[in-house]
Amino acid sequence: MRLSSAFLKTMKEVPKEAQVVSHQLMFRAGMIQKLASGIYNYLPMALRSLRKIEAIIREELEKKGCQEVLMPIVQPAELWKESGRWEYYGAELLRFKDRKDSDFCLGPTHEEVITDMVRKNLKSYKQLPWNLYQIQSKFRDEIRPRFGLMRGREFIMKDAYSFDESVEKSLENYQLMYDAYTAIFNRCGLIFKAVDAATGAIGGDRSHEFQVLAESGEDGILSCSHCGYAANEEKAAIKEKSYKLDNSTFISLEEVHTPNQKSIEEVTEFLGKKPEELIKSMVYMVDEEAVLVLVQGNKEVNEAKIQAYFNANIVHLADDKTVEEITGAATGFAGPIGLNKQIKIAADNGVQGIINMVCGANKTDYHLTDVNIERDFKADVLGDFIHAAAGEPCPVCEEGILEEHRGIEVGQVFYLGTKYSKSMSCNFLDRNGKEVPAEMGCYGIGVGRTLAAAIEQNHDDNGIIWPMAIAPYEVLIMPLQLKDEDVVNVSNTLYKSFLEAGIDAAIDDRNERAGFKFNDADLIGYPVQIIIGSKTIAEGMVEVKVRATGEKQNMKVAEVKDWMINFKSEALK
RNA sequence: CGGGAUGUGGCCCAGUGGCUAGGGCACCUGGUUUGGGACCAGGGGAUCGGAGGUUCGAAUCCUCUCAUCCCGACCA
């Protein structure tokens, strides 16, 4: 590429809406421009990098036997009604009607379409396994798009779906994809962690997220300081304890007047108790069923764990009206004893360890003190329903402590089971001639987000520092004096020889001053700069600068090509 | 959806009732420069987000509306 005719404009200043460094640098380097909130134009520099990431993805997936397909963005509502997700996917699913008044949506993901496509072709176990993928635009009408390509509404995603005859085979496929993802992100030059993850609305019961470690990451990750355990904050487990309470320390239950004291802070202050002596009682709607969730006062309820425990589609707090109906009291005075309407009580394991605890009395302006589990109430279910936090013991090993990191989720793999194949009758005849649903997995990579994450992890004050594998160009040739014939001739010759050697080279043949070119080159982040100036060329030398280290060395013109070929292959190892 | 903020040339910002709406960056022309975002001179580009209203007079005040950003809730 000759920069003199490139569709490229760099900027010294950034729009104030760009809040994170990847967004700022992508804007300044002329890679992306916003069209609407969360919707971006990809300019040539960005697209070149995206295509390289895509090429890496394709290579690694084909190695594992995946086959590429392309499905439509516009999808008929019927399929979504069949899977049930038309009802509960929510406003993130952009719905619209065609001229015949039929319902459609823009695909936020493609489980429905792929399952439909596969069931039309799948007859026998002999055809399996299949693992189909595509790289394509998705649309999710996010409540709050932000951070440029990090959380857009329209974005490029690689999504893959596996179909297997058995759980074992499906988990083998899952592992293949896990390995492929590890290879992909390694090749992209990223520092990342694969962590245990919640499955959310997509369903299924096994999942890992690939998190690129970066301060600006939206996700919290907890990992063990000692063993290899790592999980998304919302999935991270609590270390199991055994609870033996000494009955002799129990005191008798009492009702106390606590006028207008609703929150944990208010009640603890009013009664002179510590937060850990209280039980937080919250009414949740778990799909259609109301459940009273109990956790220790100093802990936070983890909705993802409730959703997983009850295998629910949606979990949300009940509204005030429902709370009043169930408890018989205003919100803020709920508790496990004396509910107006008996509902299921789900207590976090930690509640078993509290002696003489305080909870709402299900009576407005009253709490109960010195309540004890088993003696005063029973939980219908006990489980892990709270958020883990940094500093807590590792749930897996004996020595470790959980540490927190921030991460950008660039990929996630799910084992789905038969959630979609059952609801959509994606069946086949197994070895016994019996019709059974396919075992499925699904696997996503945010391609644009991977690009943004790479910049978050690889930049300095001057600009981007591209990993070689995903740099828009691998090297920039910089003739500094366009009036000097030797400079121009050597530059052009090198440029051609690079292209012939299969190196992605650009040449800055713009009539600009040296300082301008240097700053631009650092901003865009070409891994290598070949600086060609009158002084050095007179001695048959050029200057080679490595962006990542800032190292400069003079080199004979004749040696530059081989050096570059070698440098590139080293960088791609 | 709740809370907060902002909309003035492509980008950053000034202008808070009164002459033809300013500056910096970017862009065009000429000249001087030429190894870390040059300088001088000249020039082009804006219905001040939109609609309505108040006023002799509105970028500025009022009403409505649209858009964007931040925090929260929410989210493969």
XYZ file of C-alpha atoms (C1' of nucleotides) in Angstrom:
649
model
C 0.000 0.000 0.000
C 1.226 3.456 -0.908
C 0.107 5.786 1.842
C -0.064 8.690 -0.616
C -3.254 7.185 -1.989
C -4.497 5.328 1.097
C -7.962 5.878 2.516
C -6.467 6.822 5.821
C -6.595 9.843 8.053
C -4.960 9.898 11.451
C -5.902 12.229 14.280
C -4.039 13.972 17.028
C -7.117 14.467 19.153
C -9.767 11.996 20.160
C -13.510 12.546 20.420
C -14.550 12.730 24.027
C -16.859 9.758 23.619
C -13.848 7.455 23.257
C -13.248 6.325 26.835
C -10.880 3.399 26.587
C -7.490 3.287 24.988
C -8.385 0.793 22.259
C -11.284 2.957 21.125
C -9.159 6.091 21.219
C -6.297 4.538 19.310
C -8.534 2.865 16.747
C -10.146 6.203 16.098
C -6.876 8.120 15.997
C -5.245 5.555 13.738
C -8.075 5.874 11.249
C -9.402 2.350 11.785
C -13.013 2.857 12.794
C -15.640 5.559 12.685
C -18.974 5.541 14.414
C -22.131 5.470 12.349
C -24.579 5.247 15.280
C -24.355 4.202 18.906
C -22.569 0.853 18.965
C -22.416 0.686 15.166
C -19.143 1.319 13.362
C -17.600 1.596 9.926
C -14.482 -0.515 9.590
C -11.873 1.368 7.570
C -9.103 -0.360 5.609
C -6.573 -0.571 8.450
C -9.088 -2.180 10.781
C -10.385 -4.559 8.168
C -6.912 -5.840 7.334
C -6.391 -6.780 10.978
C -9.839 -8.285 11.261
C -9.221 -10.408 8.168
C -5.994 -11.691 9.684
C -7.756 -12.698 12.887
C -10.425 -14.385 10.805
C -7.798 -16.246 8.797
C -6.219 -17.558 11.995
C -9.638 -18.635 13.253
C -10.431 -20.439 9.991
C -7.099 -22.244 9.962
C -7.365 -23.467 13.523
C -11.004 -24.516 13.197
C -10.458 -26.366 9.934
C -7.654 -28.264 11.687
C -10.274 -29.545 14.123
C -12.602 -30.602 11.341
C -15.004 -27.662 11.441
C -16.799 -26.652 8.254
C -17.721 -23.104 7.343
C -21.264 -22.059 6.474
C -22.997 -18.704 6.248
C -26.417 -18.095 7.729
C -28.692 -15.085 7.277
C -28.783 -12.144 9.648
C -32.520 -11.779 9.119
C -34.343 -14.628 10.807
C -38.008 -15.611 10.901
C -39.777 -15.455 14.262
C -41.175 -18.989 13.896
C -37.844 -20.568 14.774
C -37.477 -18.386 17.838
C -40.994 -19.218 18.935
C -40.172 -22.889 18.541
C -37.126 -22.685 20.808
C -39.058 -20.507 23.235
C -36.598 -17.655 23.065
C -38.979 -15.301 21.214
C -40.712 -14.964 24.581
C -37.831 -14.412 26.922
C -34.864 -13.111 24.944
C -35.923 -9.568 25.776
C -35.352 -6.225 24.120
C -31.846 -7.121 23.047
C -33.474 -9.067 20.220
C -34.284 -6.514 17.536
C -37.662 -7.506 16.102
C -39.459 -6.144 13.070
C -42.096 -7.022 10.506
C -41.841 -7.458 6.780
C -44.393 -6.099 4.260
C -46.655 -9.073 4.851
C -46.687 -8.295 8.547
C -44.666 -11.396 9.416
C -42.362 -11.223 12.435
C -38.617 -11.285 11.962
C -35.561 -10.494 14.020
C -31.915 -9.680 13.458
C -29.831 -12.626 14.606
C -28.072 -12.035 17.924
C -26.862 -15.636 17.744
C -27.724 -18.584 15.531
C -28.713 -21.622 17.598
C -32.212 -21.600 16.134
C -31.161 -21.288 12.514
C -28.352 -23.836 12.722
C -30.544 -26.336 14.553
C -33.184 -25.941 11.869
C -30.569 -26.296 9.142
C -29.101 -29.411 10.692
C -32.391 -31.160 11.457
C -33.336 -30.906 7.807
C -30.209 -32.872 6.928
C -29.553 -35.115 9.897
C -30.900 -38.664 9.724
C -28.334 -41.016 11.158
C -25.584 -41.198 13.761
C -23.323 -42.233 10.883
C -23.319 -38.625 9.653
C -21.973 -37.262 12.928
C -19.987 -35.508 14.287
C -20.629 -32.174 12.644
C -19.134 -28.897 13.689
C -20.327 -25.948 11.607
C -19.139 -22.389 11.928
C -19.548 -18.995 10.348
C -17.970 -15.560 10.614
C -20.657 -12.978 10.302
C -22.310 -9.893 11.719
C -24.552 -10.175 14.739
C -26.943 -7.602 16.067
C -27.793 -7.214 19.734
C -29.646 -4.146 20.818
C -27.509 -3.641 23.910
C -28.890 -1.357 26.581
C -25.606 0.435 26.806
C -23.140 -0.027 24.009
C -19.721 1.297 24.937
C -15.993 1.304 24.439
C -15.998 1.220 20.646
C -15.700 -2.307 19.284
C -15.619 -3.738 22.795
C -19.376 -3.693 23.220
C -21.083 -2.771 19.999
C -24.597 -3.488 18.903
C -23.576 -4.737 15.494
C -20.393 -6.760 15.656
C -18.502 -9.480 13.871
C -18.596 -12.868 15.502
C -17.341 -16.305 14.757
C -19.946 -18.765 15.960
C -19.648 -22.527 15.768
C -22.110 -25.268 16.645
C -21.321 -28.929 17.194
C -23.660 -31.885 16.831
C -22.805 -35.250 18.306
C -24.415 -38.616 18.911
C -23.584 -38.775 22.621
C -22.603 -36.704 25.631
C -19.098 -38.208 25.585
C -18.567 -37.320 21.928
C -19.951 -33.877 22.515
C -17.544 -33.258 25.370
C -14.696 -34.439 23.146
C -15.782 -31.833 20.621
C -15.929 -29.269 23.410
C -12.335 -30.049 24.284
C -11.267 -29.757 20.636
C -12.791 -26.309 20.499
C -11.205 -25.352 23.813
C -7.852 -26.328 22.339
C -8.562 -24.491 19.088
C -9.416 -21.322 21.003
C -6.248 -21.576 23.013
C -4.268 -21.850 19.773
C -6.161 -18.971 18.159
C -5.624 -16.484 20.963
C -2.010 -17.543 21.376
C -1.402 -16.935 17.686
C -3.045 -13.508 18.004
C -0.389 -12.649 20.557
C -2.772 -12.249 23.464
C -2.275 -12.916 27.154
C -5.464 -14.609 28.308
C -7.009 -17.018 30.779
C -9.651 -19.652 30.140
C -12.069 -19.508 33.076
C -15.124 -21.401 34.291
C -18.199 -19.486 33.270
C -21.908 -19.310 33.840
C -24.059 -20.277 30.886
C -26.744 -17.616 31.245
C -29.785 -17.562 29.006
C -28.103 -19.642 26.334
C -28.505 -22.699 28.546
C -26.377 -25.781 29.018
C -24.231 -26.722 31.943
C -20.571 -26.449 31.043
C -18.832 -23.373 29.783
C -15.491 -21.619 29.653
C -14.765 -18.035 28.811
C -11.538 -16.877 27.223
C -10.619 -13.682 28.994
C -7.930 -11.331 27.783
C -6.385 -9.796 30.879
C -6.699 -6.015 30.824
C -7.491 -3.302 33.335
C -10.271 -1.944 31.165
C -12.030 -5.327 31.039
C -15.703 -5.387 31.916
C -15.558 -8.805 33.563
C -14.208 -9.812 36.935
C -12.193 -13.005 37.089
C -11.237 -14.846 40.254
C -8.264 -17.134 40.091
C -6.412 -19.164 42.657
C -3.002 -18.015 43.826
C -1.917 -21.636 44.217
C -3.677 -24.052 41.843
C -4.988 -23.560 38.329
C -8.543 -22.717 39.337
C -9.979 -19.671 37.541
C -13.584 -18.607 37.059
C -15.718 -15.704 36.067
C -16.627 -13.779 39.176
C -20.289 -14.786 38.867
C -19.457 -18.460 38.491
C -16.662 -18.707 41.058
C -17.573 -21.233 43.727
C -17.434 -20.827 47.486
C -15.261 -23.264 49.404
C -17.432 -25.872 51.065
C -17.462 -25.929 54.842
C -19.141 -28.195 57.326
C -21.442 -26.471 59.749
C -21.889 -27.735 63.299
C -23.820 -25.410 65.519
C -23.653 -25.565 69.247
C -27.275 -25.577 70.458
C -26.265 -24.368 73.909
C -25.431 -20.948 72.540
C -28.903 -20.460 71.135
C -31.063 -17.834 72.750
C -34.775 -17.610 72.356
C -36.365 -15.910 69.409
C -37.767 -12.439 69.860
C -39.713 -9.972 67.790
C -38.379 -6.423 67.875
C -39.838 -3.157 66.650
C -37.664 -1.714 63.899
C -39.650 1.191 62.489
C -38.650 2.059 58.943
C -35.355 0.121 59.210
C -35.143 -1.740 55.918
C -31.639 -2.027 54.602
C -28.897 -4.136 56.100
C -27.044 -0.962 57.108
C -30.093 0.509 58.812
C -30.930 -2.645 60.714
C -27.369 -3.339 61.842
C -27.003 0.185 63.120
C -30.423 0.217 64.788
C -29.930 -3.109 66.568
C -26.196 -2.803 67.129
C -25.483 -5.959 65.140
C -22.902 -6.825 62.541
C -23.976 -7.412 58.919
C -22.809 -11.037 59.136
C -25.350 -11.654 61.929
C -28.234 -10.775 59.642
C -29.949 -12.822 56.979
C -30.732 -10.985 53.810
C -34.063 -12.353 52.553
C -35.021 -11.516 49.005
C -37.953 -12.695 46.943
C -36.837 -13.714 43.463
C -38.930 -14.701 40.492
C -37.342 -17.841 39.111
C -39.138 -18.084 35.788
C -42.779 -18.090 37.031
C -42.068 -19.302 40.564
C -41.394 -17.056 43.551
C -38.474 -18.198 45.724
C -37.237 -16.675 48.971
C -33.458 -16.504 48.806
C -31.536 -16.238 52.070
C -27.931 -15.113 52.288
C -25.741 -13.775 55.045
C -26.082 -10.006 55.456
C -22.569 -9.223 54.304
C -22.868 -11.299 51.112
C -24.391 -10.550 47.739
C -26.994 -12.738 46.085
C -25.670 -14.267 42.866
C -28.495 -14.478 40.357
C -26.410 -16.513 37.939
C -26.039 -19.266 40.528
C -29.768 -19.239 41.243
C -30.498 -19.444 37.561
C -28.129 -22.381 37.215
C -29.425 -24.186 40.337
C -33.055 -24.007 39.256
C -32.206 -24.427 35.577
C -34.264 -21.325 34.928
C -34.524 -19.088 31.912
C -34.963 -15.833 33.789
C -34.234 -14.807 37.355
C -35.105 -11.370 38.628
C -36.115 -9.658 41.861
C -39.856 -9.707 42.554
C -41.557 -6.331 42.435
C -42.796 -4.658 45.616
C -46.386 -5.754 45.075
C -45.439 -9.418 44.811
C -43.216 -9.115 47.867
C -46.108 -7.713 49.877
C -48.442 -10.493 48.758
C -45.967 -13.176 49.708
C -44.547 -11.816 52.947
C -47.510 -9.816 54.131
C -45.149 -6.913 54.803
C -43.550 -4.054 52.978
C -40.288 -4.726 51.151
C -37.438 -4.711 53.632
C -39.055 -6.921 56.267
C -39.006 -10.315 54.587
C -37.780 -13.401 56.393
C -38.152 -17.180 56.395
C -40.568 -17.341 59.332
C -44.269 -16.627 59.086
C -44.615 -15.980 55.391
C -48.092 -14.975 54.276
C -47.853 -17.346 51.329
C -45.627 -20.382 51.648
C -42.992 -20.341 48.922
C -39.820 -22.291 48.397
C -36.958 -21.141 50.637
C -33.476 -21.341 49.133
C -30.733 -20.672 51.652
C -27.098 -20.102 50.889
C -24.828 -22.604 52.635
C -23.342 -19.822 54.706
C -26.669 -19.227 56.453
C -26.154 -22.538 58.282
C -23.255 -21.025 60.138
C -25.003 -18.059 61.713
C -26.016 -18.319 65.342
C -28.802 -16.183 66.752
C -29.334 -14.308 63.544
C -31.560 -11.375 62.680
C -34.122 -11.479 59.909
C -37.274 -9.723 58.789
C -40.469 -10.708 60.625
C -42.746 -10.566 57.567
C -44.494 -7.780 59.405
C -43.890 -4.160 58.441
C -41.497 -2.414 60.843
C -40.577 -5.621 62.718
C -37.547 -7.926 62.696
C -36.836 -11.165 64.523
C -33.679 -11.617 66.557
C -31.905 -14.754 67.681
C -33.314 -16.901 64.928
C -31.642 -20.255 64.367
C -31.874 -22.482 61.332
C -33.353 -25.956 61.978
C -34.761 -24.826 65.329
C -36.883 -21.961 63.929
C -37.155 -22.637 60.218
C -36.050 -25.039 57.533
C -34.701 -24.250 54.105
C -36.194 -26.222 51.224
C -32.898 -26.096 49.398
C -29.368 -25.328 50.489
C -26.707 -24.343 48.009
C -24.100 -21.856 46.870
C -26.036 -18.699 46.030
C -23.588 -15.864 46.673
C -20.809 -14.006 44.899
C -17.286 -15.101 45.682
C -14.751 -12.378 46.315
C -11.018 -11.839 46.256
C -9.295 -12.936 49.446
C -11.576 -15.921 50.032
C -10.149 -19.447 50.079
C -9.898 -21.313 46.778
C -12.813 -23.747 46.388
C -10.566 -26.400 44.869
C -7.212 -26.585 46.633
C -6.287 -26.239 50.281
C -3.692 -23.488 50.193
C -4.842 -20.998 47.608
C -6.523 -17.632 48.002
C -8.706 -16.118 45.290
C -7.256 -13.139 43.437
C -9.215 -10.807 41.257
C -8.320 -9.676 37.733
C -10.156 -7.774 35.050
C -10.767 -9.443 31.734
C -12.209 -8.866 28.299
C -14.269 -11.828 27.196
C -13.121 -12.583 23.660
C -14.549 -16.074 23.403
C -16.803 -18.535 25.131
C -17.457 -22.225 24.667
C -20.635 -23.956 25.839
C -21.753 -27.515 26.138
C -25.472 -27.201 25.460
C -26.766 -30.729 25.734
C -30.118 -31.173 24.080
C -31.716 -27.846 25.030
C -32.222 -26.760 21.427
C -32.259 -30.130 19.707
C -35.127 -31.263 21.960
C -37.283 -28.158 21.685
C -36.711 -28.052 17.939
C -36.733 -31.804 17.264
C -33.260 -32.060 15.841
C -33.215 -35.847 16.012
C -31.459 -38.783 14.384
C -31.500 -42.567 14.556
C -28.837 -43.885 16.904
C -26.971 -47.202 16.754
C -30.037 -48.994 18.125
C -32.373 -47.498 15.561
C -33.887 -45.270 18.199
C -34.726 -41.619 17.493
C -32.778 -39.328 19.827
C -31.953 -35.601 19.938
C -28.447 -34.447 18.983
C -25.999 -33.403 21.668
C -24.969 -29.846 20.939
C -22.266 -27.366 21.817
C -21.799 -23.786 20.735
C -18.674 -21.689 20.558
C -18.265 -17.965 19.972
C -15.427 -15.550 19.337
C -15.937 -11.793 19.184
C -13.659 -10.936 16.278
C -13.851 -7.146 16.646
C -13.551 -7.468 20.390
C -10.443 -9.581 19.964
C -8.979 -6.749 17.893
C -9.850 -4.189 20.570
C -8.465 -6.461 23.296
C -5.208 -6.833 21.386
C -4.817 -3.057 21.400
C -5.712 -2.801 25.086
C -2.874 -5.190 25.757
C -0.381 -3.857 23.228
C 0.095 -0.110 23.194
C 2.197 2.696 24.649
C 1.893 6.472 24.854
C 2.695 6.801 21.162
C 0.144 4.341 19.828
C -0.554 0.748 18.958
C 2.089 -1.983 19.059
C 0.659 -4.705 16.839
C 1.529 -8.324 17.375
C 2.972 -9.404 14.008
C 0.193 -11.911 13.328
C -2.598 -9.371 13.285
C -0.851 -6.159 12.218
C -2.578 -4.454 9.290
C 0.868 -4.201 7.676
C 3.967 -5.952 8.914
C 6.405 -3.262 7.896
C 6.392 0.369 6.834
C 9.036 1.746 4.508
C 9.678 5.395 5.248
C 11.536 7.439 2.643
C 12.261 10.714 4.411
C 13.490 12.869 1.532
C 11.370 12.474 -1.548
C 13.658 14.792 -3.501
C 16.607 12.454 -2.998
C 16.569 9.981 -5.873
C 18.596 7.372 -4.021
C 16.184 7.459 -1.108
C 13.195 7.038 -3.390
C 14.782 4.338 -5.530
C 15.957 2.236 -2.621
C 12.584 2.617 -0.940
C 10.701 1.499 -4.015
C 13.043 -1.414 -4.607
C 12.724 -2.611 -1.024
C 8.973 -2.195 -1.131
C 8.712 -4.371 -4.224
C 11.052 -7.000 -2.883
C 9.014 -7.232 0.334
C 5.801 -7.726 -1.577
C 7.431 -10.415 -3.712
C 8.625 -12.142 -0.540
C 5.067 -12.260 0.783
C 5.559 -9.558 3.371
C 2.728 -7.137 4.023
C 4.508 -3.877 3.359
C 3.336 -0.308 3.138
C 5.362 2.671 1.981
C 4.934 6.176 3.315
C 5.445 8.100 0.087
C 3.504 11.115 1.317
C 5.184 14.470 1.001
C 5.366 15.003 4.749
C 8.108 15.930 7.153
C 10.036 13.213 8.944
C 8.551 13.922 12.369
C 5.063 13.637 11.012
C 5.820 10.251 9.483
C 7.478 8.956 12.643
C 4.528 9.873 14.785
C 2.066 8.375 12.353
C 4.058 5.156 12.081
C 4.187 4.765 15.870
C 0.491 5.548 16.174
C -0.583 2.966 13.613
C 1.900 0.578 15.139
C 3.592 -1.204 12.223
C 5.782 -3.834 13.926
C 8.793 -2.737 11.857
C 9.771 0.632 10.385
C 12.434 0.858 7.697
C 13.673 4.443 7.802
C 15.439 5.571 4.652
C 17.183 8.941 4.809
C 19.782 10.800 2.751
C 22.546 10.512 5.346
C 22.466 6.764 5.850
C 21.682 5.890 2.261
C 24.879 7.604 1.143
C 26.680 4.838 3.058
C 24.431 2.154 1.592
C 22.603 1.792 4.886
C 19.039 2.101 6.117
C 17.716 2.274 9.646
C 15.474 -0.507 10.996
C 13.260 0.219 13.972
C 11.321 -2.398 15.916
C 8.140 -0.814 17.260
C 7.759 -3.046 20.305
C 11.216 -2.398 21.739
C 12.001 0.943 20.137
C 15.365 -0.543 19.113
C 16.982 0.990 16.047
C 19.830 -0.455 14.032
C 21.576 0.494 10.834
C 21.697 -2.201 8.217
C 23.030 -2.637 4.700
C 20.278 -2.311 2.113
C 21.112 -5.735 0.728
C 20.528 -7.373 4.130
C 17.188 -5.828 4.973
C 14.941 -8.247 3.140
C 16.426 -11.358 4.734
C 16.409 -9.699 8.135
C 12.714 -8.904 7.728
C 11.810 -12.412 6.579
C 13.631 -13.808 9.568
C 12.175 -11.274 12.016
C 8.671 -12.025 10.799
C 9.006 -15.758 11.124
C 10.468 -15.392 14.615
C 7.602 -13.117 15.600
C 5.019 -15.598 14.368
C 6.427 -18.518 16.337
C -35.440 1.784 32.545
C -33.474 5.137 36.929
C -29.520 8.984 37.980
C -25.969 12.576 35.761
C -24.071 15.332 31.655
C -23.388 17.149 26.678
C -24.886 18.721 21.562
C -21.330 25.268 17.969
C -17.353 23.354 10.389
C -14.208 16.494 9.889
C -11.816 16.592 15.395
C -10.990 19.543 20.220
C -13.087 23.772 22.316
C -14.518 29.423 23.290
C -18.745 32.382 22.983
C -24.625 32.634 28.529
C -29.793 38.354 25.078
C -26.906 43.002 21.022
C -22.419 44.462 14.985
C -20.879 39.789 9.737
C -20.425 33.184 15.368
C -14.454 32.802 17.018
C -9.764 29.995 17.961
C -6.614 25.452 17.602
C -6.023 20.892 14.744
C -7.335 19.165 9.814
C -8.205 20.917 4.464
C -6.770 24.228 -0.252
C -3.030 27.992 -2.547
C 1.833 30.411 -2.415
C 6.491 30.910 -0.010
C 10.212 29.474 3.595
C 11.482 24.905 5.918
C 12.728 19.562 6.143
C 15.246 13.142 11.405
C 10.010 13.140 16.153
C 2.946 15.863 14.517
C 7.164 23.181 11.171
C 6.558 28.603 10.167
C 4.488 32.925 7.486
C 0.677 34.849 4.290
C -3.883 34.069 1.912
C -8.363 30.945 1.373
C -12.710 27.408 1.544
C -15.980 25.128 4.854
C -21.427 26.154 10.168
C -29.027 26.775 8.495
C -24.916 26.849 16.496
C -28.746 18.782 16.846
C -34.203 19.596 15.324
C -39.190 21.902 15.958
C -42.008 25.496 18.227
C -42.213 29.786 21.440
C -40.695 34.566 24.178
C -38.251 39.154 22.313
C -37.129 45.019 18.476
C -33.195 41.226 18.545
C -31.844 34.131 20.357
C -26.045 29.790 19.779
C -27.480 32.235 24.466
C -34.120 32.355 27.706
C -38.673 28.769 27.703
C -41.293 24.165 25.926
C -41.124 19.797 23.308
C -38.160 16.460 20.692
C -33.876 13.820 18.754
C -28.983 12.204 19.428
C -24.571 11.080 22.155
C -21.674 9.935 26.533
C -20.979 8.511 31.848
C -22.838 5.714 36.501
C -26.345 1.968 37.803
C -29.740 -1.980 36.713
C -29.297 -5.577 32.567
C -26.489 -8.612 29.200
C -23.570 -15.088 24.662
